[in-house]
């Protein structure tokens, strides 16, 4: 393991802890009691609880099969085909060139998972979970992309010993630039290399849901100019430009990525409203002039020292009164423990481990880092779908005494 990894700060409750420990130990003894399972199933008041736990455990065991069913449907383009019109097994078997006996197993599995459903006259149609897959290309692309992660994790213990030597680390060219000096990021706006094009395309395709969360949660009317840091091909900027026609924009990203972005902005007729600022936040200061800086799905890709550096540079680039908006998937906060959604964390912990540099942080951890960079009034902006992203806001209330030195590299 050559990459230094940051540790998450896990909250410990010293006084309440001993009571909680005792309660947890008692529960564990109950769960382990050989008679509990039978007793609980025999009791109409507790049966549902035991059934639910057994089902949850079964689903954990079967998760690989579930995701392979999903991937098969995506690769066969089943969701789009059935969105067009429901079809029978024999129609689908002919069309897809698969034996009906085999295809039927896939279709029945997809029905069981809610992706498809039975329709009249023996036809199959889309289930409620299949509909978004037919409509949003970005979801299908992420499902296909996850295959890289699952290949890396095929031998999970080997993966834990040697996490970022697989396909996912290879996929993200910048993830290793901060710790491995031999990995250099292109510093000229040369033709975008295939790797930059590949991930930028995936990010643009999958950013729609995040953009929707931000645009529907934050009021942009008080701002004049937005600097999007790690802007990618500019999907967020393009959609925000349509949402808030008074805004001007700056986009900061690595040179090959902004070469791709230029084509996208031209296609959207936005060239006059957007200034492209190629650079690396590892080495360059952020451009001045914006009164709102956005960091969308950027911090979680980087180690703590780099994130702290980006936040300090954002603080230095903003005028007094300026705002930083940070949006990305975050670990479930402690005060939401027990609520649905925590399993999403497991995915991101492993995804970011395979990628090689960043980590999933709680809103609290990011909040502290923002405060350390000088931001005040740091708060969580409530949004409807935290699975896509949670949103933090911080304000620059004053210049820091050493702000002029913020461009000094911390790594
Ligand atoms: C995970 S992508 C997110 C892109 C976009 N904000 C989105 O949500 O789709 C992270 C972005 O940060 C950019 N990036 C990574 N390292 C960078 C660096 N050192 N300087 C500037 N941008 C960087 C990448 O090129 C990429 O576009």
Coordinates of C-alpha atoms and ligand atoms in Angstrom, one line a residue:
X1 CA 0.0 0.0 0.0
X2 CA 1.9 3.0 -1.2
X3 CA -0.8 5.6 -1.0
X4 CA -1.3 7.5 2.3
X5 CA -4.9 7.3 3.4
X6 CA -6.8 9.7 5.7
X7 CA -8.7 8.3 8.7
X8 CA -12.2 9.5 9.4
X9 CA -12.8 10.9 12.8
X10 CA -15.3 8.7 14.5
X11 CA -17.3 10.3 17.3
X12 CA -16.9 8.7 20.7
X13 CA -19.3 9.3 23.6
X14 CA -17.4 8.6 26.8
X15 CA -20.2 9.0 29.3
X16 CA -23.2 7.9 27.3
X17 CA -21.0 5.2 25.8
X18 CA -20.9 2.8 28.6
X19 CA -24.8 2.7 28.8
X20 CA -25.0 2.3 25.1
X21 CA -22.3 -0.5 25.1
X22 CA -24.3 -2.4 27.8
X23 CA -27.5 -2.1 25.8
X24 CA -25.7 -3.2 22.6
X25 CA -24.1 -6.2 24.3
X26 CA -27.5 -7.2 25.7
X27 CA -29.1 -7.0 22.3
X28 CA -26.3 -9.1 20.8
X29 CA -26.8 -11.8 23.5
X30 CA -30.6 -11.8 22.6
X31 CA -29.9 -12.1 18.9
X32 CA -27.5 -15.0 19.6
X33 CA -29.9 -16.9 21.7
X34 CA -30.7 -20.2 19.9
X35 CA -34.4 -20.0 20.8
X36 CA -35.0 -16.4 19.8
X37 CA -35.4 -17.1 16.1
X38 CA -38.1 -19.8 16.5
X39 CA -39.8 -17.9 19.3
X40 CA -39.9 -14.7 17.3
X41 CA -41.4 -16.4 14.2
X42 CA -44.0 -18.0 16.4
X43 CA -45.1 -14.6 17.8
X44 CA -47.3 -12.5 15.5
X45 CA -46.0 -9.3 17.1
X46 CA -42.3 -10.0 16.4
X47 CA -42.5 -12.2 13.2
X48 CA -42.2 -9.2 10.8
X49 CA -39.0 -8.1 12.5
X50 CA -37.3 -11.4 12.2
X51 CA -38.5 -11.9 8.6
X52 CA -37.1 -8.4 7.8
X53 CA -33.7 -9.1 9.3
X54 CA -33.4 -12.4 7.5
X55 CA -34.4 -10.8 4.3
X56 CA -31.8 -8.0 4.7
X57 CA -29.1 -10.6 5.3
X58 CA -30.2 -12.6 2.3
X59 CA -30.1 -9.4 0.2
X60 CA -26.6 -8.7 1.3
X61 CA -25.5 -12.2 0.3
X62 CA -27.4 -11.9 -3.1
X63 CA -26.2 -8.4 -3.9
X64 CA -23.8 -9.5 -6.6
X65 CA -26.5 -11.4 -8.4
X66 CA -28.8 -8.4 -8.2
X67 CA -26.2 -6.0 -9.7
X68 CA -25.4 -8.6 -12.5
X69 CA -29.1 -8.8 -13.4
X70 CA -29.1 -5.1 -13.6
X71 CA -26.0 -5.0 -15.7
X72 CA -27.4 -7.7 -18.1
X73 CA -30.6 -5.7 -18.6
X74 CA -28.5 -2.6 -19.4
X75 CA -26.2 -4.4 -21.8
X76 CA -29.2 -5.9 -23.6
X77 CA -30.8 -2.5 -23.7
X78 CA -33.9 -4.1 -22.3
X79 CA -35.1 -1.0 -20.5
X80 CA -35.3 1.1 -23.6
X81 CA -36.7 -1.7 -25.7
X82 CA -39.5 -2.3 -23.2
X83 CA -40.1 1.4 -22.7
X84 CA -40.9 1.5 -26.4
X85 CA -43.4 -1.3 -26.1
X86 CA -43.9 -4.3 -23.8
X87 CA -42.9 -7.6 -25.4
X88 CA -43.3 -11.4 -24.9
X89 CA -40.5 -13.8 -24.0
X90 CA -40.3 -15.2 -27.6
X91 CA -40.2 -11.7 -29.2
X92 CA -37.4 -10.7 -26.9
X93 CA -35.5 -14.0 -27.3
X94 CA -35.6 -13.5 -31.1
X95 CA -34.6 -9.9 -30.9
X96 CA -31.7 -10.5 -28.4
X97 CA -30.5 -13.8 -29.9
X98 CA -30.8 -15.6 -26.5
X99 CA -32.4 -19.0 -25.7
X100 CA -35.9 -18.4 -24.2
X101 CA -35.1 -20.8 -21.4
X102 CA -32.2 -18.6 -20.3
X103 CA -33.7 -15.3 -21.0
X104 CA -36.7 -16.2 -19.0
X105 CA -34.5 -16.5 -15.9
X106 CA -33.2 -13.0 -16.4
X107 CA -36.7 -11.6 -17.0
X108 CA -38.2 -13.3 -14.0
X109 CA -35.2 -12.1 -11.9
X110 CA -35.7 -8.6 -13.1
X111 CA -39.4 -8.8 -12.3
X112 CA -38.5 -10.0 -8.8
X113 CA -36.2 -7.0 -8.3
X114 CA -38.9 -4.5 -9.5
X115 CA -37.0 -3.6 -12.7
X116 CA -39.6 -5.2 -14.9
X117 CA -43.2 -6.4 -14.4
X118 CA -45.6 -8.8 -16.0
X119 CA -48.1 -7.3 -18.4
X120 CA -51.1 -8.9 -20.1
X121 CA -50.8 -11.6 -22.7
X122 CA -47.5 -12.9 -21.3
X123 CA -45.7 -9.7 -22.1
X124 CA -43.0 -8.0 -20.0
X125 CA -43.0 -4.3 -19.4
X126 CA -41.0 -1.8 -17.2
X127 CA -41.3 -2.0 -13.4
X128 CA -41.1 1.1 -11.3
X129 CA -37.4 0.8 -10.9
X130 CA -36.9 0.2 -14.6
X131 CA -38.5 3.4 -15.7
X132 CA -35.7 5.8 -14.7
X133 CA -33.2 3.4 -16.4
X134 CA -35.0 3.9 -19.7
X135 CA -35.1 7.6 -19.3
X136 CA -31.7 8.6 -17.9
X137 CA -28.7 7.5 -19.9
X138 CA -26.4 8.5 -17.0
X139 CA -27.7 5.7 -14.8
X140 CA -27.0 3.1 -17.4
X141 CA -23.5 4.5 -17.8
X142 CA -22.8 4.4 -14.1
X143 CA -24.0 0.8 -13.9
X144 CA -21.6 -0.1 -16.8
X145 CA -18.8 1.9 -15.1
X146 CA -19.4 0.0 -11.8
X147 CA -18.3 -3.1 -13.5
X148 CA -14.7 -1.8 -13.1
X149 CA -15.2 -1.5 -9.4
X150 CA -16.6 -5.0 -9.0
X151 CA -13.8 -6.5 -11.1
X152 CA -11.3 -4.8 -8.7
X153 CA -13.2 -6.2 -5.7
X154 CA -13.6 -9.7 -7.0
X155 CA -11.1 -10.9 -4.3
X156 CA -12.1 -8.5 -1.6
X157 CA -9.2 -9.3 0.8
X158 CA -6.7 -8.9 -2.0
X159 CA -8.4 -5.6 -2.8
X160 CA -8.1 -4.4 0.7
X161 CA -4.3 -5.2 0.7
X162 CA -3.7 -3.5 -2.6
X163 CA -6.7 -1.3 -3.2
X164 CA -5.7 1.2 -5.9
X165 CA -3.9 -1.0 -8.3
X166 CA -6.9 -2.0 -10.3
X167 CA -9.1 -0.7 -13.2
X168 CA -10.8 2.0 -11.1
X169 CA -7.5 3.7 -10.2
X170 CA -6.4 3.5 -13.8
X171 CA -9.7 5.1 -14.9
X172 CA -9.1 8.3 -12.9
X173 CA -5.8 9.8 -14.1
X174 CA -5.8 12.7 -11.5
X175 CA -6.4 10.6 -8.4
X176 CA -2.8 9.7 -8.1
X177 CA -1.2 12.9 -9.2
X178 CA -1.1 14.3 -5.7
X179 CA 0.9 11.5 -4.1
X180 CA 2.9 10.0 -7.0
X181 CA 5.2 12.6 -8.5
X182 CA 5.7 10.4 -11.6
X183 CA 2.0 10.9 -12.5
X184 CA 1.9 14.3 -14.2
X185 CA -1.2 16.1 -15.2
X186 CA -1.1 17.7 -18.6
X187 CA -0.5 21.5 -18.2
X188 CA -1.2 22.6 -21.8
X189 CA -4.6 22.8 -23.5
X190 CA -3.5 20.1 -25.9
X191 CA -6.0 17.7 -27.5
X192 CA -7.8 15.9 -24.6
X193 CA -6.4 12.5 -24.0
X194 CA -8.8 9.5 -24.1
X195 CA -8.7 9.1 -20.3
X196 CA -9.8 12.7 -19.6
X197 CA -12.5 12.4 -22.3
X198 CA -13.8 9.1 -20.9
X199 CA -14.3 10.3 -17.3
X200 CA -15.5 13.7 -18.3
X201 CA -18.2 12.2 -20.5
X202 CA -19.3 9.9 -17.6
X203 CA -19.4 12.8 -15.2
X204 CA -21.5 14.9 -17.6
X205 CA -23.9 12.1 -18.1
X206 CA -24.3 11.4 -14.4
X207 CA -24.4 15.0 -13.1
X208 CA -28.0 15.7 -13.9
X209 CA -29.5 14.6 -10.6
X210 CA -26.9 16.5 -8.6
X211 CA -27.5 19.7 -10.6
X212 CA -31.3 19.3 -10.0
X213 CA -30.6 19.1 -6.2
X214 CA -28.5 22.2 -6.2
X215 CA -30.7 24.3 -8.5
X216 CA -33.9 23.4 -6.6
X217 CA -32.4 24.0 -3.2
X218 CA -30.3 27.2 -3.5
X219 CA -31.4 30.8 -4.5
X220 CA -28.9 32.1 -7.1
X221 CA -30.7 35.5 -7.5
X222 CA -28.3 37.3 -5.2
X223 CA -25.2 36.3 -7.1
X224 CA -23.5 37.9 -10.1
X225 CA -20.7 35.5 -11.1
X226 CA -20.2 31.8 -10.3
X227 CA -16.8 30.0 -10.4
X228 CA -17.3 26.3 -10.8
X229 CA -14.2 24.5 -9.6
X230 CA -13.6 21.0 -11.1
X231 CA -16.3 22.0 -13.6
X232 CA -15.8 19.1 -16.0
X233 CA -17.5 19.6 -19.4
X234 CA -19.8 22.2 -17.9
X235 CA -23.1 20.5 -17.5
X236 CA -23.8 22.3 -14.2
X237 CA -22.8 25.7 -15.7
X238 CA -25.0 25.1 -18.8
X239 CA -28.0 24.1 -16.7
X240 CA -27.5 26.9 -14.2
X241 CA -27.1 29.4 -17.1
X242 CA -30.5 28.5 -18.4
X243 CA -32.0 28.6 -14.8
X244 CA -30.4 32.0 -13.9
X245 CA -29.9 34.1 -17.1
X246 CA -28.4 37.0 -15.2
X247 CA -25.3 35.0 -14.1
X248 CA -21.8 35.1 -15.5
X249 CA -19.5 32.1 -15.1
X250 CA -15.9 31.0 -14.7
X251 CA -14.9 27.3 -15.0
X252 CA -11.8 26.0 -13.5
X253 CA -10.5 22.5 -14.4
X254 CA -7.5 20.7 -15.8
X255 CA -6.6 22.0 -19.3
X256 CA -7.6 18.8 -21.3
X257 CA -11.0 18.9 -19.6
X258 CA -11.7 22.5 -20.4
X259 CA -10.8 21.8 -24.0
X260 CA -13.8 19.4 -24.0
X261 CA -15.9 21.9 -22.1
X262 CA -15.3 24.6 -24.8
X263 CA -17.0 22.4 -27.4
X264 CA -19.9 21.8 -25.0
X265 CA -20.3 25.6 -24.3
X266 CA -20.2 26.4 -28.0
X267 CA -23.0 23.9 -28.6
X268 CA -25.1 25.6 -25.9
X269 CA -24.3 29.1 -27.2
X270 CA -22.7 30.0 -23.8
X271 CA -19.2 31.0 -24.9
X272 CA -19.8 34.7 -24.2
X273 CA -21.1 34.1 -20.6
X274 CA -18.3 31.7 -19.5
X275 CA -14.6 32.3 -18.9
X276 CA -12.5 29.2 -19.0
X277 CA -9.7 29.1 -16.5
X278 CA -7.5 26.1 -17.0
X279 CA -5.2 25.1 -14.2
X280 CA -4.7 22.7 -11.3
X281 CA -5.8 23.5 -7.8
X282 CA -2.8 21.5 -6.6
X283 CA -0.4 24.2 -8.0
X284 CA -2.4 27.3 -9.1
X285 CA -4.5 29.8 -7.2
X286 CA -8.2 30.0 -8.1
X287 CA -9.2 32.9 -10.3
X288 CA -10.8 35.9 -8.6
X289 CA -14.0 37.7 -9.7
X290 CA -16.8 35.4 -8.7
X291 CA -19.0 36.0 -5.7
X292 CA -20.1 32.3 -5.5
X293 CA -17.7 29.3 -5.8
X294 CA -19.1 25.9 -6.4
X295 CA -17.4 22.6 -5.7
X296 CA -19.5 19.8 -7.1
X297 CA -18.4 16.2 -6.5
X298 CA -14.8 17.4 -6.2
X299 CA -13.7 17.2 -2.5
X300 CA -14.5 13.5 -2.1
X301 CA -11.9 12.6 -4.8
X302 CA -9.0 14.1 -2.8
X303 CA -7.1 13.6 0.5
X304 CA -7.7 15.9 3.4
X305 CA -4.6 18.0 2.8
X306 CA -5.7 18.7 -0.8
X307 CA -9.3 19.5 0.2
X308 CA -8.0 21.9 2.9
X309 CA -5.9 23.5 0.2
X310 CA -8.8 23.9 -2.2
X311 CA -11.0 25.4 0.5
X312 CA -8.3 27.9 1.4
X313 CA -7.8 28.9 -2.2
X314 CA -11.6 29.3 -2.6
X315 CA -11.6 31.5 0.5
X316 CA -8.8 33.6 -1.0
X317 CA -10.5 33.9 -4.4
X318 CA -13.8 35.2 -3.0
X319 CA -14.6 38.8 -2.0
X320 CA -15.9 39.5 1.5
X321 CA -19.5 38.4 1.5
X322 CA -18.8 35.7 -1.1
X323 CA -20.2 32.2 -0.7
X324 CA -18.9 28.7 -1.2
X325 CA -21.3 25.9 -2.1
X326 CA -20.0 22.4 -1.7
X327 CA -22.2 19.6 -3.0
X328 CA -21.3 15.9 -3.2
X329 CA -22.4 12.5 -1.7
X330 CA -21.6 12.6 2.0
X331 CA -21.5 9.9 4.8
X332 CA -24.8 9.7 6.7
X333 CA -24.6 12.0 9.7
X334 CA -24.7 10.6 13.1
X335 CA -28.0 12.2 13.9
X336 CA -29.6 10.2 11.0
X337 CA -28.2 6.9 12.3
X338 CA -30.8 4.1 11.9
X339 CA -32.6 5.9 9.1
X340 CA -32.7 4.3 5.6
X341 CA -29.9 5.2 3.3
X342 CA -26.8 4.2 5.3
X343 CA -26.0 1.4 3.0
X344 CA -25.2 4.0 0.3
X345 CA -22.1 4.8 2.4
X346 CA -20.7 1.3 1.9
X347 CA -20.7 1.8 -1.8
X348 CA -18.9 5.2 -1.7
X349 CA -16.4 4.0 0.9
X350 CA -15.3 1.3 -1.5
X351 CA -15.6 3.3 -4.7
X352 CA -13.3 6.0 -3.3
X353 CA -10.9 3.5 -1.9
X354 CA -10.6 1.8 -5.4
X355 CA -10.2 5.2 -7.0
X356 CA -7.3 5.8 -4.7
X357 CA -7.2 9.3 -3.1
X358 CA -10.3 10.6 -1.5
X359 CA -12.8 9.5 1.0
X360 CA -16.5 9.9 1.9
X361 CA -16.8 12.6 4.6
X362 CA -19.7 13.4 6.9
X363 CA -21.2 16.9 6.5
X364 CA -19.7 17.6 10.0
X365 CA -16.2 16.8 8.8
X366 CA -16.5 19.0 5.7
X367 CA -18.1 21.8 7.8
X368 CA -15.1 21.7 10.1
X369 CA -12.7 21.9 7.2
X370 CA -14.6 24.8 5.7
X371 CA -14.4 26.6 9.0
X372 CA -10.7 25.9 9.3
X373 CA -10.3 27.5 5.8
X374 CA -11.9 30.7 7.2
X375 CA -15.5 30.2 6.2
X376 CA -18.2 31.3 8.7
X377 CA -21.9 30.7 9.0
X378 CA -21.3 27.2 7.6
X379 CA -24.6 25.3 7.3
X380 CA -26.2 22.4 5.6
X381 CA -28.7 23.3 2.9
X382 CA -31.6 20.9 3.1
X383 CA -32.3 19.1 -0.1
X384 CA -34.8 16.5 -1.2
X385 CA -32.5 13.6 -2.3
X386 CA -29.3 13.4 -0.2
X387 CA -28.4 10.1 -2.0
X388 CA -27.3 12.2 -5.0
X389 CA -25.6 14.9 -3.0
X390 CA -25.7 16.9 0.3
X391 CA -25.1 20.6 0.1
X392 CA -23.0 22.8 2.4
X393 CA -22.8 26.6 2.3
X394 CA -20.1 28.8 3.9
X395 CA -19.6 32.5 3.8
X396 CA -16.5 34.6 3.7
X397 CA -17.0 37.3 6.3
X398 CA -13.5 38.7 6.4
X399 CA -10.1 38.3 4.8
X400 CA -7.7 36.1 6.8
X401 CA -4.5 37.7 7.9
X402 CA -2.3 35.4 5.9
X403 CA -4.7 35.1 2.9
X404 CA -2.2 36.4 0.4
X405 CA -0.1 33.2 1.2
X406 CA -2.9 30.9 0.4
X407 CA -1.5 29.9 -2.9
X408 CA 1.4 28.2 -1.2
X409 CA 1.1 24.5 -1.7
X410 CA 0.4 22.4 1.3
X411 CA 1.5 19.1 -0.3
Ligands
LIG1 C1 -15.6 13.8 -10.1 S1 -15.3 15.0 -11.3 C2 -16.7 16.1 -11.1 C3 -16.9 16.9 -12.2 C4 -18.2 17.8 -12.1 N1 -18.1 18.8 -11.1 C5 -19.4 16.9 -11.8 O1 -19.9 16.9 -10.7 O2 -19.8 16.2 -12.8 C6 -14.0 16.0 -10.6 C7 -13.5 17.1 -11.5 O3 -12.3 17.7 -10.9 C8 -11.3 17.9 -11.8 N2 -10.0 17.9 -11.2 C9 -9.3 16.9 -10.6 N3 -8.1 17.2 -10.2 C10 -8.0 18.5 -10.5 C11 -7.0 19.5 -10.3 N4 -5.8 19.2 -9.7 N5 -7.2 20.8 -10.7 C12 -8.4 21.1 -11.3 N6 -9.4 20.3 -11.5 C13 -9.2 19.0 -11.1 C14 -11.5 16.7 -12.8 O4 -10.8 17.0 -14.0 C15 -13.0 16.6 -12.8 O5 -13.5 17.3 -13.9

